[in-house]
DNA sequence: GAGTGGTCTAGACCACACG
DNA sequence: GTGTGGTCTAGACCACTCT
């Protein structure tokens, strides 16, 4: 059963996108929405809080909730959305290659890279994403094999997250991400066919991903061809 | 007057950082906290929601609120925090140069770059940040001069945000950010003294910043030396 | 003064985890 | 069953904006 506040959130979000509430217009007041949806103010406020967090509206005391006019029609790449889901939103032709699919056990050497304890059984998966015929990204994954069993190359070529969430019914909760610019290695040049020779760095997005019971189950290193990389974010000023 | 839920948030956050609640431990239940702080459950839940959003705790239905053990002791560079504030958190020696400080009026050419309408009066400010003796960042700002009057080079060398918020009492609300890797220009080489010649790109963080009445007042382009760039983020999986 | 969103209260029922 | 967090209600008072 979907919570009521989420239904209201989706309704209002849809109305914003359909221009029922155009950019810079004000939504009905919270009291009006209470009457309109036959619910309590707290429920309305939860729906509006979610719209606010995502950057669709700006709330102002004494005035109302105003629809934000976005400069760039961005879909945030932020917020832990997987590659597969991202590509569905867009209309790119994507081919995935799978140069590495193996199971390993963490050694002292691996430990520093993966941040998993020695002895942990892992899947080690390397995928190359070819987007509209350009070798764009190298995705390297280390995934705990005891928690995520029976991974197959077929699943890796589709969506690992869909398998984790829909088949295993595990809940992915949060990740710590770090974006840096790293020097190109010989292996990078092997995998990213067509990378111009004067490019000396790739943009790296490194993530440690955790389940909702806070167990750390996945380490991902995505290395992007620099001219194909873009990261968008909607950020609110901290209130502290 | 600070709202009660923020006081409770700060108290619990401090307790987490002081290891009163160590990593992986559970906080007292919401009902216990209600008794402890002599308040209502909703107020406690607001405080916990803020801790959850910032990645300090993970809430789990039927179990409790667990302190997240962070792999990297990160302070998120995310969330619209200004350069000046960031540097205060750390202990770097920072020198700011000010090669450009001028007022301009937007022309047809500028419009595409700044996204401001033709005729808008702007401050155009370029700052170079030298961190621990390394020329690390070029900050280029376009700021609406009608909204943010009387800017001076002295203010630009300190913190423009402190001036906006503490002197003008305006409220910075949100920004749209885009991170890309851009080709180095001749001007970049002039300003970023010491940039290695084999580096062909800078990491660019472009932001459109808005006030709480949603007016767009600042366009910022920060270009980082690639070996000095790092961007950290705590991201939760979208519930949609 | 009227209307707006921000905070706070006190209570209810539900879904889930665990013994 | 007991305890946990998740949702929802109905009401109150406050701070702010605008006329």
XYZ file of C-alpha atoms (C1' of nucleotides) in Angstrom:
518
model
C 0.000 0.000 0.000
C 1.492 3.291 -1.060
C 1.371 5.878 1.715
C -1.082 8.673 1.146
C 1.559 11.410 1.293
C 3.477 9.750 -1.540
C 0.355 9.610 -3.698
C -0.199 13.306 -3.084
C 3.470 13.976 -3.819
C 3.204 12.151 -7.146
C -0.016 13.937 -8.018
C 1.456 17.383 -7.402
C 4.722 16.474 -9.096
C 2.816 15.339 -12.136
C 0.770 18.561 -12.097
C 3.988 20.568 -12.048
C 5.424 18.639 -14.964
C 2.170 18.980 -16.912
C 2.207 22.734 -16.273
C -0.977 22.683 -14.236
C 1.296 24.618 -11.896
C 3.728 26.419 -14.204
C 7.178 27.673 -13.232
C 7.124 30.495 -10.674
C 3.445 29.920 -9.875
C 2.348 29.181 -6.321
C 0.745 25.919 -5.307
C -2.539 26.113 -3.392
C -1.919 26.818 0.282
C -1.448 23.921 2.643
C -4.922 24.471 4.035
C -6.390 24.427 0.521
C -4.575 21.184 -0.213
C -5.908 19.725 3.036
C -9.425 20.421 1.792
C -8.662 19.270 -1.732
C -7.217 15.887 -0.707
C -9.427 15.386 2.363
C -6.476 14.741 4.634
C -4.551 16.328 7.486
C -2.065 19.130 7.217
C 0.826 16.954 8.324
C 0.259 14.598 5.405
C 0.242 17.499 2.975
C 3.393 18.864 4.548
C 5.173 15.546 4.073
C 4.337 15.575 0.381
C 5.508 19.185 0.020
C 8.693 18.440 1.981
C 9.624 15.809 -0.579
C 8.991 18.186 -3.471
C 11.101 20.776 -1.671
C 13.962 18.363 -1.101
C 14.024 17.406 -4.769
C 14.087 21.003 -5.873
C 10.670 21.207 -7.487
C 9.280 23.835 -5.144
C 10.574 26.515 -2.811
C 8.603 27.018 0.404
C 8.375 30.530 1.849
C 6.840 31.387 5.166
C 3.993 33.850 4.900
C 3.812 33.443 1.129
C 3.347 29.905 -0.107
C 5.049 27.177 -2.103
C 6.470 28.342 -5.404
C 7.322 26.149 -8.381
C 11.030 26.464 -9.159
C 11.957 27.405 -12.728
C 14.910 25.191 -13.578
C 17.554 26.547 -15.900
C 18.600 23.177 -17.118
C 16.007 20.482 -17.516
C 18.153 18.140 -15.513
C 17.409 14.721 -14.135
C 19.705 14.518 -11.159
C 22.405 11.939 -11.698
C 22.736 12.335 -7.997
C 21.069 10.120 -5.421
C 22.452 6.652 -5.993
C 20.634 5.876 -9.204
C 22.167 2.982 -11.078
C 23.583 3.175 -14.547
C 20.860 0.949 -15.948
C 18.070 3.111 -14.576
C 19.755 6.254 -15.833
C 19.946 4.958 -19.345
C 16.279 4.029 -19.311
C 15.424 7.647 -18.613
C 17.288 8.744 -21.640
C 17.202 7.320 -25.114
C 20.729 6.278 -25.711
C 21.817 3.139 -27.423
C 23.913 1.326 -24.844
C 26.064 -1.766 -25.279
C 27.715 -3.405 -22.270
C 30.874 -5.474 -22.547
C 31.978 -7.794 -19.771
C 35.758 -8.283 -19.899
C 35.969 -9.606 -16.300
C 33.528 -11.741 -14.337
C 35.151 -13.786 -11.571
C 34.909 -14.714 -7.927
C 37.799 -13.844 -5.653
C 38.663 -13.910 -1.971
C 40.071 -10.722 -0.511
C 43.835 -10.797 0.038
C 46.008 -8.297 1.831
C 46.575 -6.505 -1.457
C 42.888 -6.291 -2.321
C 41.964 -5.034 1.091
C 43.225 -1.524 0.528
C 41.393 -1.188 -2.750
C 38.095 -2.760 -1.809
C 37.905 -1.893 1.911
C 36.589 -5.410 2.570
C 38.266 -7.583 5.254
C 40.722 -10.291 4.230
C 38.928 -13.504 3.366
C 35.679 -11.944 2.151
C 34.330 -13.756 -0.929
C 33.636 -11.313 -3.717
C 32.426 -11.095 -7.245
C 34.842 -9.039 -9.289
C 33.093 -7.592 -12.325
C 34.378 -5.194 -14.941
C 31.942 -3.728 -17.434
C 32.568 -1.332 -20.273
C 29.664 0.889 -21.310
C 29.497 1.818 -24.966
C 27.031 4.658 -25.399
C 26.042 5.616 -28.933
C 29.162 3.809 -30.201
C 31.559 5.622 -27.871
C 33.435 3.631 -25.227
C 32.459 5.909 -22.348
C 32.760 4.240 -18.943
C 34.606 1.426 -17.185
C 32.560 0.088 -14.265
C 34.543 -2.068 -11.865
C 32.533 -3.756 -9.092
C 33.434 -5.748 -6.008
C 30.302 -7.328 -4.532
C 30.058 -9.580 -1.482
C 29.272 -13.055 -2.829
C 27.924 -14.285 0.508
C 25.242 -11.586 0.536
C 24.506 -11.421 -3.186
C 24.674 -15.077 -4.310
C 24.263 -16.596 -7.759
C 25.219 -13.563 -9.793
C 25.624 -14.436 -13.458
C 27.186 -12.701 -16.451
C 23.682 -12.321 -17.843
C 22.581 -10.400 -14.756
C 25.724 -8.269 -14.874
C 24.941 -7.326 -18.452
C 21.463 -6.264 -17.397
C 21.033 -4.598 -14.014
C 22.613 -5.905 -10.826
C 20.459 -3.586 -8.744
C 17.252 -4.933 -10.227
C 18.459 -8.433 -9.266
C 19.330 -7.365 -5.706
C 16.100 -5.537 -5.084
C 13.529 -7.490 -7.097
C 14.909 -11.047 -6.906
C 16.765 -11.098 -3.584
C 14.444 -8.527 -1.974
C 17.335 -6.760 -0.329
C 17.162 -3.047 0.294
C 19.936 -0.770 -0.941
C 20.093 2.148 1.474
C 22.995 4.543 1.013
C 26.442 5.142 -0.453
C 29.460 7.305 0.117
C 30.738 8.657 -3.176
C 33.957 10.376 -4.091
C 34.639 12.034 -7.434
C 38.250 12.544 -8.489
C 40.299 12.800 -11.698
C 42.687 9.847 -11.978
C 45.584 9.165 -14.326
C 44.902 6.885 -17.301
C 46.452 3.422 -17.005
C 47.443 0.961 -19.695
C 44.399 -1.133 -18.858
C 42.161 1.913 -19.259
C 43.516 2.375 -22.789
C 42.898 -1.291 -23.567
C 39.289 -1.118 -22.445
C 38.278 2.367 -23.537
C 38.893 1.961 -27.247
C 39.021 5.311 -28.997
C 40.171 7.322 -25.976
C 42.166 10.238 -27.446
C 45.878 9.915 -26.739
C 46.173 13.417 -25.293
C 43.676 12.620 -22.531
C 45.747 11.787 -19.457
C 42.971 11.436 -16.858
C 39.611 9.743 -16.382
C 36.896 11.032 -14.079
C 36.444 8.479 -11.328
C 33.326 8.034 -9.211
C 34.120 5.672 -6.366
C 31.274 4.422 -4.162
C 30.868 2.295 -1.075
C 27.301 1.020 -1.093
C 25.402 -0.267 1.956
C 22.209 -2.207 2.599
C 19.496 -0.947 4.937
C 20.925 -3.021 7.766
C 24.052 -0.881 7.175
C 26.190 -3.791 5.921
C 28.714 -2.744 3.337
C 28.231 -4.991 0.307
C 29.516 -3.245 -2.809
C 32.523 -1.234 -3.847
C 32.246 0.413 -7.256
C 34.783 2.325 -9.272
C 33.387 4.012 -12.372
C 35.987 5.606 -14.636
C 34.522 7.972 -17.228
C 35.995 9.267 -20.432
C 36.365 12.957 -19.523
C 34.570 14.396 -22.545
C 31.607 12.092 -21.865
C 31.269 12.854 -18.185
C 28.642 15.029 -16.546
C 27.345 15.105 -12.971
C 24.310 17.189 -12.014
C 23.146 18.070 -8.556
C 20.432 20.114 -6.910
C 21.814 21.444 -3.643
C 20.095 23.350 -0.862
C 21.939 25.673 1.460
C 22.578 23.958 4.773
C 20.500 25.265 7.691
C 22.627 23.564 10.336
C 14.906 31.203 19.013
C 16.295 27.891 17.827
C 13.560 25.332 17.279
C 13.500 22.535 19.800
C 13.993 19.804 17.225
C 17.224 21.454 16.057
C 18.555 21.587 19.603
C 17.815 17.896 19.996
C 19.422 17.230 16.612
C 22.583 19.030 17.689
C 22.642 17.255 21.031
C 22.394 13.812 19.456
C 24.838 14.705 16.692
C 27.331 15.825 19.293
C 26.774 12.614 21.251
C 27.505 10.591 18.122
C 30.692 12.520 17.438
C 31.783 12.160 21.083
C 31.170 8.414 20.895
C 28.406 8.472 23.472
C 26.683 6.546 20.706
C 29.510 4.716 18.913
C 29.407 3.451 15.328
C 26.892 0.647 14.759
C 25.238 1.244 18.147
C 21.524 1.997 18.331
C 20.158 5.265 19.637
C 17.510 5.083 22.351
C 14.092 4.384 20.854
C 11.921 7.289 19.818
C 9.724 6.754 22.850
C 12.761 6.797 25.144
C 13.938 10.025 23.556
C 10.470 11.496 24.040
C 10.799 10.820 27.764
C 14.405 11.960 27.874
C 13.771 15.323 26.221
C 10.262 15.847 27.614
C 8.793 16.501 24.200
C 6.497 14.921 21.626
C 7.364 12.095 19.288
C 6.980 14.268 16.215
C 9.679 16.626 17.471
C 12.024 13.707 18.098
C 11.267 12.342 14.647
C 12.171 15.674 13.030
C 15.545 15.615 14.755
C 16.178 12.018 13.708
C 15.054 12.742 10.149
C 17.779 15.383 9.870
C 20.418 12.992 11.189
C 19.177 10.397 8.716
C 19.336 12.809 5.799
C 22.906 13.745 6.612
C 23.983 10.135 6.815
C 24.721 9.943 10.530
C 22.096 7.332 11.323
C 20.128 4.652 9.506
C 16.529 4.172 10.643
C 15.067 0.656 10.529
C 11.471 -0.178 11.191
C 11.013 -2.636 14.009
C 14.622 -2.254 15.120
C 15.717 1.269 15.872
C 18.088 3.997 14.687
C 21.631 2.817 14.119
C 24.736 5.001 13.996
C 26.388 4.664 10.592
C 30.071 3.702 10.566
C 31.610 5.863 7.878
C 34.480 4.453 5.861
C 35.966 7.807 5.101
C 35.806 10.558 7.666
C 34.273 12.885 5.159
C 32.772 16.290 5.607
C 30.547 16.531 2.585
C 31.697 19.143 0.114
C 28.170 18.752 -1.095
C 25.262 20.974 -0.142
C 26.116 24.438 -1.373
C 28.803 25.242 1.150
C 30.998 28.094 0.051
C 34.719 27.892 -0.496
C 35.428 30.135 2.464
C 33.405 27.996 4.863
C 35.010 24.824 3.550
C 38.472 26.084 4.207
C 37.553 27.054 7.742
C 36.617 23.460 8.442
C 39.996 22.306 7.345
C 43.348 23.737 8.264
C 44.821 24.730 4.977
C 46.773 27.839 4.315
C 44.807 29.668 1.642
C 45.771 32.735 -0.353
C 43.266 34.382 -2.703
C 44.318 36.441 -5.723
C 41.884 38.762 -7.466
C 42.916 39.213 -11.109
C 39.486 40.536 -12.183
C 36.999 42.722 -10.309
C 34.716 44.746 -12.556
C 31.130 45.696 -13.205
C 29.595 44.803 -16.543
C 26.237 44.853 -18.262
C 25.132 41.657 -19.946
C 25.476 41.697 -23.719
C 24.246 39.186 -26.254
C 27.568 37.352 -26.000
C 27.519 37.164 -22.214
C 23.980 35.937 -22.108
C 24.813 32.420 -23.162
C 27.565 32.091 -20.596
C 25.852 33.697 -17.629
C 22.205 32.855 -18.326
C 21.270 36.375 -17.238
C 19.077 38.536 -19.525
C 20.669 41.221 -21.691
C 21.101 44.456 -19.777
C 21.497 42.930 -16.313
C 24.170 44.766 -14.285
C 26.710 42.305 -12.932
C 29.841 42.097 -10.915
C 32.402 40.007 -12.750
C 34.920 38.573 -10.321
C 37.752 36.145 -10.928
C 39.581 34.688 -7.954
C 42.484 32.271 -7.873
C 42.778 30.082 -4.788
C 46.286 29.131 -3.752
C 46.087 26.305 -1.227
C 49.262 25.347 0.598
C 51.265 27.102 -2.137
C 49.563 25.284 -5.026
C 47.463 27.278 -7.492
C 44.412 25.025 -7.227
C 41.199 26.711 -8.338
C 39.955 29.512 -10.556
C 36.634 30.883 -9.287
C 34.788 33.037 -11.796
C 31.626 34.745 -10.527
C 28.853 36.738 -12.140
C 26.680 38.357 -9.468
C 23.675 40.615 -9.972
C 24.814 44.079 -8.920
C 21.265 45.348 -8.421
C 20.576 42.677 -5.800
C 24.021 42.517 -4.197
C 25.177 46.161 -4.130
C 28.421 47.676 -2.925
C 30.608 44.633 -3.343
C 34.274 45.497 -2.881
C 37.540 43.727 -3.668
C 38.053 43.370 0.083
C 34.798 41.475 0.426
C 35.636 39.314 -2.572
C 38.921 38.355 -0.952
C 37.065 37.330 2.188
C 33.665 35.688 1.812
C 30.962 36.989 -0.490
C 28.410 34.700 1.136
C 29.089 36.088 4.592
C 28.457 39.565 3.157
C 25.223 38.495 1.466
C 23.828 36.701 4.480
C 25.175 38.682 7.431
C 25.323 42.214 6.014
C 22.554 42.262 3.422
C 20.425 39.724 5.318
C 19.502 37.923 2.143
C 18.854 34.219 2.203
C 20.699 31.910 -0.195
C 18.385 28.988 -0.885
C 19.509 26.566 -3.568
C 21.748 25.933 -6.571
C 21.905 23.756 -9.621
C 25.396 22.375 -10.086
C 27.042 20.632 -12.989
C 30.439 18.947 -12.837
C 32.324 18.397 -16.102
C 35.914 18.133 -17.329
C 36.779 21.054 -19.605
C 39.742 21.708 -21.863
C 42.478 23.968 -20.509
C 42.589 27.424 -22.099
C 45.447 29.866 -22.448
C 43.927 31.980 -19.688
C 43.772 28.953 -17.407
C 47.513 28.468 -17.875
C 48.143 32.131 -17.109
C 46.190 32.003 -13.869
C 47.007 28.519 -12.609
C 50.747 28.897 -12.315
C 52.448 25.525 -11.997
C 49.782 23.524 -13.827
C 51.668 20.599 -15.396
C 51.845 20.882 -19.181
C 50.511 17.385 -19.788
C 47.233 18.223 -18.037
C 44.744 19.046 -20.789
C 41.578 19.441 -18.710
C 40.321 21.160 -15.564
C 37.426 19.903 -13.455
C 34.664 22.470 -13.693
C 31.864 22.952 -11.170
C 29.312 25.323 -12.635
C 26.501 26.600 -10.401
C 23.416 28.744 -10.750
C 22.591 30.041 -7.296
C 19.187 31.360 -6.184
C 17.801 33.322 -3.249
C 14.886 32.080 -1.170
C 12.471 34.162 -3.250
C 13.796 31.994 -6.127
C 15.519 34.885 -7.914
C 18.647 33.819 -9.756
C 21.473 36.061 -8.579
C 24.804 34.296 -9.091
C 26.519 32.238 -11.735
C 29.753 30.595 -10.641
C 32.310 28.646 -12.630
C 34.970 26.966 -10.515
C 37.783 25.328 -12.484
C 39.929 22.966 -10.435
C 43.392 21.642 -11.092
C 42.582 17.945 -11.636
C 45.083 16.507 -9.169
C 43.735 18.836 -6.456
C 40.063 18.094 -7.000
C 37.836 15.945 -4.831
C 34.056 15.902 -4.412
C 32.406 13.849 -1.679
C 28.764 12.992 -1.363
C 26.516 10.971 0.901
C 23.645 9.672 -1.209
C 20.538 7.776 -0.207
C 18.703 5.468 -2.543
C 15.642 7.199 -3.961
C 12.308 5.899 -2.657
C 10.334 7.619 -5.384
C -6.038 41.621 10.432
C -6.046 37.735 7.427
C -3.476 34.253 5.359
C 0.720 31.744 4.891
C 4.126 28.235 6.292
C 6.968 26.518 10.777
C 6.776 24.247 15.129
C 4.763 21.436 18.657
C 1.468 18.415 21.009
C -1.199 13.955 22.135
C -3.077 10.370 20.481
C -4.129 6.470 17.142
C -3.278 2.543 14.155
C -0.149 -0.032 11.140
C 4.039 -2.830 9.404
C 7.903 -4.971 10.791
C 11.609 -7.480 13.830
C 12.459 -10.614 17.356
C 11.848 -13.764 20.793
C 3.189 -10.531 22.182
C 6.071 -6.571 22.841
C 8.661 -3.023 21.064
C 10.232 -0.579 17.135
C 9.735 2.983 13.530
C 6.063 4.705 9.663
C 1.802 6.984 8.790
C -2.103 9.817 9.858
C -5.177 12.828 12.488
C -6.924 17.302 14.778
C -5.766 20.836 17.001
C -2.787 24.770 18.840
C 0.310 28.687 18.737
C 3.994 31.297 16.455
C 6.611 34.078 12.763
C 6.210 36.059 8.691
C 4.052 38.620 4.389
C 0.895 41.603 2.485
C -2.904 44.859 2.393
